Amino acid sequence: MDPVLNPYAPGAGTRPPALAGRDRLRENARIALARIKAGRAAKSVLLIGLRGAGKTVLLDRMREDAEAEGYQTMRVEAPEARSLPALLAPDLRLALIKLSRKEQAKQLVDRALSGLAGFVGAFKLKYDDIEMGMSYQPEPGLADNGDLEHDLQALFEVVGEAAQGVGTALVMFIDELQYVEEDQLAALITALHRTAQRQLPVTLVGAGLPQLPGRMGRAKSYAERLFEFNEIGPLPNADAAAAIELPAREHDVSFDPEAVAEVLRLTQGYPYFLQEWGKHCWDAAERSPITRSDVEIATEAALAALDASFFRVRFDRLTPTEKRYLRAMAALGPGPHRSGDIAQALQREVQSVAPTRSNLIKKGMLWSPSHGDTAFTVPMFDEYLKRIMPDDSGRP
Ligand SMILES: Nc1ncnc2c1ncn2[C@@H]1O[C@H](COP(=O)(O)OP(=O)(O)OP(=O)(O)O)[C@@H](O)[C@H]1O
Ligand SMILES: [Mg+2]
């Protein structure tokens, strides 16, 4: 069918034609934010899931929902090796400048901007990736001690007072939260704990890989009580079918039930894969309804597209040693696997491959579902590795 009209949208963070199966989570977030704005207790919302599960698009949709309710939002993505102050400061400034346009609480907003100026000044040397200057006069002693845990807390408090004064809440949307260093994550948790205790309307809606809850728990043992960890998983059958069928239906195109069943089987309900299969089914079919044999043609193209993008960008970031480690895992199946079994497959001692494993966790390629277990963060990565490294010698 006409590729120009193709409604599907595979891609990192690409808005899907139909956001299937996430209404309950959006509603939960709406309630949490409304409670926080009203000064009532509510946990911060975190979205946890594998690569391609749909965290980013849900985070963005929650942000749109929040904007529509009149909250002040900001949205950042934590890249690897970037400090939290450098990540937050520019967007906090923007958010505060927007708040300052409302006349209600000019003094409180100005004080928050002074706090931010002190904060930026205090951390510019320590974190040399802060690339901004502040024209605001810092207030001596406010958020400028040089101790991140203390200063971030002080900063969030004045920011919270400003948002409260304006009659709104500041909602920080942070994607890829697992890349924030553990000591900085600890400071973030402490600061949010403080604003929660003082019932100030500042909160976080975050997204990250499955290692995030463990990292947060290690950073601060009370993190569990402060955050609601929502698992963003593959879509259940009815929702996965909707993700495939609804976009086509808008164009009066339908799928045979066997075709849908086959797409669900192949994709296991993973949103990224659903978009990729949807796209290629559409392109493969001559006419409506899309049949099971169209799915067969589409499958080859969908896999080729995934291999060239979704899987490829991850693979290209690996060292040869890391590739060998992952390939040995793939040979054992989709996982999770015991770390001892992987080491054995590599004919190495567990301790000698431990640094490789830990680098792969840091890079966000692996996570540990329980002590001594190791699993891929990219669904179906085992199959991909077997496709592109047919022998398991570690050479592509
Ligand atoms: N609920 C959904 N229904 C239909 N399609 C979805 C849904 N959620 C996500 N998608 C699609 O899945 C793909 C991946 O989504 P997204 O980038 O949000 O995943 P992610 O979890 O952030 O992945 P990563 O960990 O790689 O950043 C996109 O093409 C998006 O359009
Ligand atoms: Mg994402």
XYZ file of C-alpha atoms and ligand atoms in Angstrom:
428
model
C 0.000 0.000 0.000
C 0.988 3.606 -0.400
C 4.135 4.079 1.719
C 3.448 7.796 1.877
C 0.375 7.063 3.997
C 2.137 4.497 6.192
C 1.030 5.470 9.729
C 3.487 3.424 11.813
C 6.363 5.106 13.579
C 9.303 2.928 14.621
C 12.092 4.968 16.210
C 13.599 6.012 19.515
C 11.097 8.239 21.258
C 9.009 8.564 18.092
C 5.403 9.323 18.889
C 3.300 6.240 18.039
C 0.151 6.602 15.941
C -1.776 5.020 18.835
C -0.363 4.893 22.355
C -1.787 1.544 23.376
C -2.247 0.185 26.882
C -0.919 3.088 28.915
C -4.112 4.808 30.064
C -3.928 3.519 33.625
C -0.363 4.751 34.044
C -1.264 8.163 32.650
C -4.176 8.384 35.059
C -1.950 7.381 37.996
C 0.532 10.074 37.048
C -2.256 12.620 36.741
C -3.451 11.812 40.245
C 0.069 11.887 41.728
C 0.797 15.298 40.190
C -2.522 16.777 41.282
C -1.863 15.569 44.834
C 1.647 17.001 44.867
C 0.400 20.334 43.566
C -2.216 20.388 46.342
C 0.460 19.672 48.973
C -0.713 16.111 49.618
C 1.582 13.109 49.901
C 2.264 11.207 46.698
C 5.157 9.182 45.405
C 7.181 10.358 42.421
C 6.459 8.337 39.294
C 9.193 6.254 37.681
C 8.865 4.268 34.453
C 11.102 1.228 34.331
C 11.571 -1.026 31.338
C 13.749 -2.608 28.699
C 14.950 -0.853 25.543
C 12.133 -0.146 23.116
C 9.382 -0.815 25.666
C 7.934 2.665 25.289
C 9.288 4.614 28.289
C 10.260 7.776 26.422
C 7.015 8.196 24.510
C 5.025 7.604 27.686
C 7.171 10.117 29.568
C 6.557 12.657 26.806
C 2.831 11.969 26.828
C 2.726 12.419 30.597
C 4.495 15.710 30.107
C 1.894 16.822 27.577
C -0.805 15.800 30.036
C 0.913 17.837 32.745
C 1.307 20.894 30.502
C -2.368 20.686 29.618
C -3.169 20.771 33.346
C -1.105 23.937 33.667
C 1.957 22.586 35.465
C 5.382 24.019 34.842
C 7.411 21.219 33.303
C 10.961 20.618 32.191
C 12.335 17.677 30.277
C 15.909 16.417 30.146
C 17.661 13.240 29.159
C 20.670 12.032 31.126
C 23.446 11.107 28.716
C 26.270 8.877 29.905
C 28.942 10.802 31.783
C 27.188 14.109 32.306
C 26.831 15.618 35.730
C 23.417 16.120 37.284
C 23.997 19.841 37.944
C 24.960 20.369 34.292
C 21.886 18.436 33.253
C 19.397 20.261 35.449
C 20.643 23.837 35.692
C 19.816 25.172 32.181
C 16.290 23.757 32.171
C 15.626 24.812 35.738
C 16.565 28.326 34.729
C 14.174 28.224 31.795
C 11.395 26.877 33.982
C 11.991 29.626 36.541
C 12.039 32.317 33.880
C 8.665 31.042 32.694
C 7.370 31.144 36.261
C 8.657 34.706 36.601
C 6.303 35.824 33.830
C 3.440 35.307 36.230
C 3.260 38.302 38.528
C 1.998 36.518 41.690
C 5.202 35.543 43.368
C 7.928 37.614 41.802
C 10.028 37.725 44.961
C 9.927 33.980 45.468
C 10.839 33.316 41.861
C 13.687 35.835 42.034
C 14.967 34.131 45.156
C 14.902 30.772 43.378
C 16.870 32.290 40.492
C 19.400 33.648 42.987
C 19.602 30.182 44.502
C 20.278 28.741 41.068
C 22.962 31.378 40.433
C 24.701 30.397 43.678
C 24.339 26.724 42.839
C 25.825 27.116 39.367
C 28.685 29.233 40.749
C 29.439 26.660 43.443
C 29.551 23.689 41.092
C 31.144 25.165 37.984
C 34.590 24.088 39.054
C 33.653 20.671 40.350
C 31.584 19.765 37.308
C 33.299 21.383 34.373
C 30.460 20.400 32.036
C 28.217 23.188 33.349
C 28.069 25.551 30.435
C 26.005 28.469 31.537
C 26.388 31.736 33.312
C 23.748 33.421 35.404
C 23.099 37.119 35.341
C 21.287 36.809 38.672
C 23.014 37.893 41.852
C 23.510 34.865 44.104
C 22.315 35.071 47.690
C 25.335 34.197 49.851
C 24.817 30.938 51.697
C 21.895 29.821 49.554
C 22.617 26.557 47.705
C 26.275 27.510 47.259
C 28.122 25.401 49.847
C 29.700 23.093 47.316
C 28.126 20.009 48.855
C 25.763 18.645 46.228
C 23.424 16.841 48.577
C 22.953 19.929 50.711
C 22.816 22.484 47.911
C 20.424 20.614 45.641
C 18.074 20.268 48.573
C 18.252 24.000 49.289
C 17.759 24.748 45.603
C 14.698 22.505 45.265
C 13.219 24.136 48.346
C 13.389 27.668 46.952
C 12.206 26.403 43.576
C 9.305 24.663 45.328
C 8.400 27.817 47.214
C 8.388 29.719 43.925
C 6.138 27.157 42.206
C 3.842 27.152 45.216
C 3.714 30.939 45.179
C 2.658 30.907 41.555
C 0.055 28.262 42.357
C 1.514 25.484 40.235
C 3.893 22.536 40.537
C 7.259 22.080 38.892
C 7.481 18.661 37.312
C 10.908 17.477 36.170
C 10.764 14.820 33.488
C 14.091 12.985 33.338
C 14.760 10.207 30.833
C 17.589 7.615 31.029
C 17.912 8.195 34.753
C 20.085 5.080 35.142
C 23.022 7.040 33.700
C 23.128 9.501 36.624
C 26.103 8.696 38.900
C 25.118 7.085 42.164
C 26.291 9.925 44.454
C 24.379 12.449 42.328
C 21.349 10.203 42.280
C 21.572 10.160 46.080
C 21.554 13.964 46.115
C 18.513 14.018 43.824
C 16.637 11.587 46.060
C 17.504 13.571 49.201
C 16.353 16.806 47.592
C 13.042 15.267 46.516
C 12.619 13.737 49.947
C 12.999 17.181 51.476
C 10.460 18.856 49.190
C 8.049 15.982 49.826
C 8.450 16.430 53.583
C 7.808 20.135 53.283
C 4.887 19.427 50.912
C 6.400 21.685 48.299
C 5.186 21.151 44.734
C 8.380 19.908 43.078
C 8.512 16.403 41.738
C 10.157 14.052 39.315
C 8.703 11.824 36.642
C 11.578 9.644 35.541
C 12.320 6.815 33.159
C 15.115 4.299 33.069
C 16.339 0.774 32.498
C 15.634 -2.043 34.964
C 18.868 -1.371 36.849
C 17.450 1.955 38.054
C 15.464 0.740 41.115
C 18.546 -1.090 42.425
C 20.756 1.938 41.833
C 18.313 4.193 43.643
C 17.979 1.771 46.540
C 21.747 1.613 46.890
C 21.994 5.395 46.706
C 19.373 5.905 49.449
C 17.749 3.040 51.270
C 14.464 4.931 51.668
C 14.110 5.501 47.888
C 11.531 2.739 47.736
C 9.151 4.719 49.930
C 9.553 7.863 47.893
C 9.087 6.505 44.385
C 6.541 4.412 42.608
C 8.346 2.088 40.214
C 6.038 1.294 37.314
C 7.074 -1.522 35.043
C 6.792 -0.590 31.378
C 6.688 -3.963 29.748
C 5.580 -5.537 26.502
C 1.913 -4.897 25.751
C -0.646 -7.565 26.653
C -2.297 -9.148 23.601
C -5.360 -6.900 23.407
C -3.250 -3.733 23.631
C -0.616 -5.045 21.230
C -3.387 -5.855 18.742
C -4.739 -2.333 19.156
C -1.262 -0.872 18.530
C -1.183 -2.750 15.225
C -4.809 -2.459 14.100
C -5.941 1.033 15.130
C -3.481 3.033 13.001
C -4.487 1.046 9.894
C -8.178 1.320 10.666
C -7.916 5.100 10.409
C -7.191 4.485 6.720
C -9.934 1.837 6.369
C -7.310 -0.885 6.267
C -7.770 -4.048 8.334
C -5.678 -7.065 9.306
C -6.779 -10.701 9.093
C -6.911 -12.161 12.611
C -4.175 -14.687 11.700
C -1.982 -11.835 10.540
C -2.408 -10.022 13.858
C -1.738 -13.217 15.805
C 1.461 -13.772 13.861
C 2.686 -10.198 14.472
C 1.961 -10.607 18.184
C 3.873 -13.864 18.262
C 6.901 -12.441 16.461
C 7.065 -9.171 18.386
C 6.083 -10.594 21.773
C 4.167 -7.351 22.242
C 7.243 -5.090 22.408
C 6.185 -1.625 21.251
C 9.249 -0.913 19.140
C 8.861 -4.211 17.304
C 5.130 -3.666 16.842
C 5.816 -0.379 15.062
C 8.483 -1.965 12.887
C 6.238 -4.893 11.900
C 3.259 -2.608 11.368
C 5.276 -0.438 9.054
C 6.568 -3.324 6.958
C 3.215 -5.129 6.847
C 1.704 -1.988 5.402
C 4.440 -1.662 2.793
C 4.287 -5.365 1.884
C 0.513 -5.604 1.435
C -1.049 -4.837 -1.932
C -4.465 -4.170 -0.425
C -6.646 -4.500 2.638
C -7.005 -6.806 4.514
C -3.362 -7.426 5.394
C -2.846 -11.187 5.402
C -0.613 -13.651 7.096
C 1.476 -14.011 3.946
C 1.991 -10.243 3.921
C 3.355 -10.655 7.451
C 5.790 -13.241 6.182
C 7.179 -10.854 3.580
C 7.212 -8.054 6.140
C 9.147 -10.086 8.685
C 12.306 -10.168 6.634
C 12.200 -6.424 6.033
C 11.346 -5.694 9.674
C 14.276 -7.772 10.938
C 16.623 -6.112 8.468
C 15.449 -2.690 9.623
C 15.915 -3.617 13.299
C 19.361 -5.048 12.616
C 20.351 -1.843 10.840
C 19.116 0.507 13.551
C 17.626 -0.603 16.880
C 20.123 -3.399 17.496
C 22.978 -1.899 15.514
C 23.318 1.333 17.510
C 23.741 -0.745 20.639
C 26.168 -3.199 19.088
C 28.402 -0.429 17.715
C 29.068 0.884 21.215
C 30.632 -2.372 22.381
C 34.298 -3.302 22.667
C 35.415 -6.658 21.204
C 35.611 -8.131 24.728
C 32.085 -6.973 25.483
C 30.842 -8.453 22.226
C 32.384 -11.785 23.140
C 30.754 -11.706 26.562
C 27.333 -10.964 25.111
C 27.753 -13.542 22.376
C 28.509 -16.185 24.980
C 25.323 -15.158 26.788
C 23.335 -15.329 23.563
C 24.496 -18.887 23.006
C 22.835 -19.780 26.310
C 19.472 -18.358 25.168
C 17.399 -15.255 25.944
C 18.236 -15.378 29.676
C 18.539 -14.367 32.443
C 21.681 -16.412 32.975
C 23.824 -17.187 35.988
C 27.039 -15.189 35.799
C 28.912 -18.420 36.524
C 27.411 -20.103 33.473
C 28.441 -17.212 31.235
C 31.996 -17.286 32.574
C 32.088 -21.015 32.028
C 30.930 -20.604 28.434
C 33.833 -18.188 27.985
C 36.165 -20.662 29.690
C 37.091 -17.980 32.207
C 36.831 -17.437 35.942
C 33.823 -15.423 37.126
C 36.098 -12.784 38.717
C 38.105 -12.281 35.562
C 35.027 -11.423 33.465
C 33.362 -9.404 36.251
C 34.763 -6.047 35.017
C 33.323 -6.689 31.541
C 29.953 -7.530 33.030
C 29.990 -4.438 35.183
C 30.922 -2.192 32.228
C 28.048 -3.675 30.261
C 25.685 -2.880 33.120
C 27.020 0.671 33.249
C 26.529 1.050 29.517
C 22.946 -0.060 29.949
C 23.347 -3.266 27.920
C 22.818 -5.671 30.805
C 21.153 -5.688 34.176
C 21.011 -8.000 37.110
C 17.493 -9.200 37.982
C 18.810 -10.821 41.158
C 22.193 -11.470 42.700
C 24.409 -13.439 40.350
C 21.934 -13.243 37.465
C 22.564 -11.380 34.247
C 20.019 -10.362 31.610
C 19.922 -8.303 28.410
C 18.261 -4.867 28.544
C 17.517 -5.093 24.824
C 14.716 -7.550 24.054
C 15.677 -10.276 21.573
C 19.295 -9.146 21.551
C 20.360 -12.783 21.817
C 18.793 -13.588 18.450
C 20.411 -10.541 16.880
C 23.861 -11.464 18.170
C 23.475 -14.933 16.743
C 22.473 -13.433 13.396
C 25.430 -11.103 13.082
C 28.036 -13.235 14.847
C 27.148 -16.654 13.464
C 30.150 -18.354 15.014
C 30.576 -17.608 18.688
C 34.250 -16.712 18.447
C 33.466 -13.051 19.075
C 34.155 -11.915 15.504
C 31.262 -10.200 13.668
N 2.151 2.137 24.055
C 2.622 2.082 22.809
N 1.825 1.702 21.775
C 2.318 1.669 20.532
N 3.580 1.978 20.195
C 4.408 2.366 21.166
C 3.966 2.434 22.524
N 5.001 2.831 23.284
C 6.040 3.005 22.441
N 5.702 2.741 21.176
C 6.628 2.788 20.018
O 7.763 2.011 20.376
C 8.971 2.618 19.956
C 9.910 2.774 21.135
O 9.393 3.673 22.088
P 10.352 4.456 23.098
O 11.473 5.100 22.346
O 9.508 5.300 23.955
O 10.951 3.242 23.960
P 11.967 3.343 25.169
O 11.468 2.423 26.216
O 12.177 4.759 25.549
O 13.282 2.737 24.540
P 14.838 3.051 24.901
O 15.082 2.366 26.215
O 15.582 2.437 23.791
O 14.993 4.533 24.993
C 8.572 3.917 19.271
O 8.567 3.686 17.884
C 7.164 4.190 19.765
O 6.394 4.863 18.785
Mg 13.837 5.947 25.613
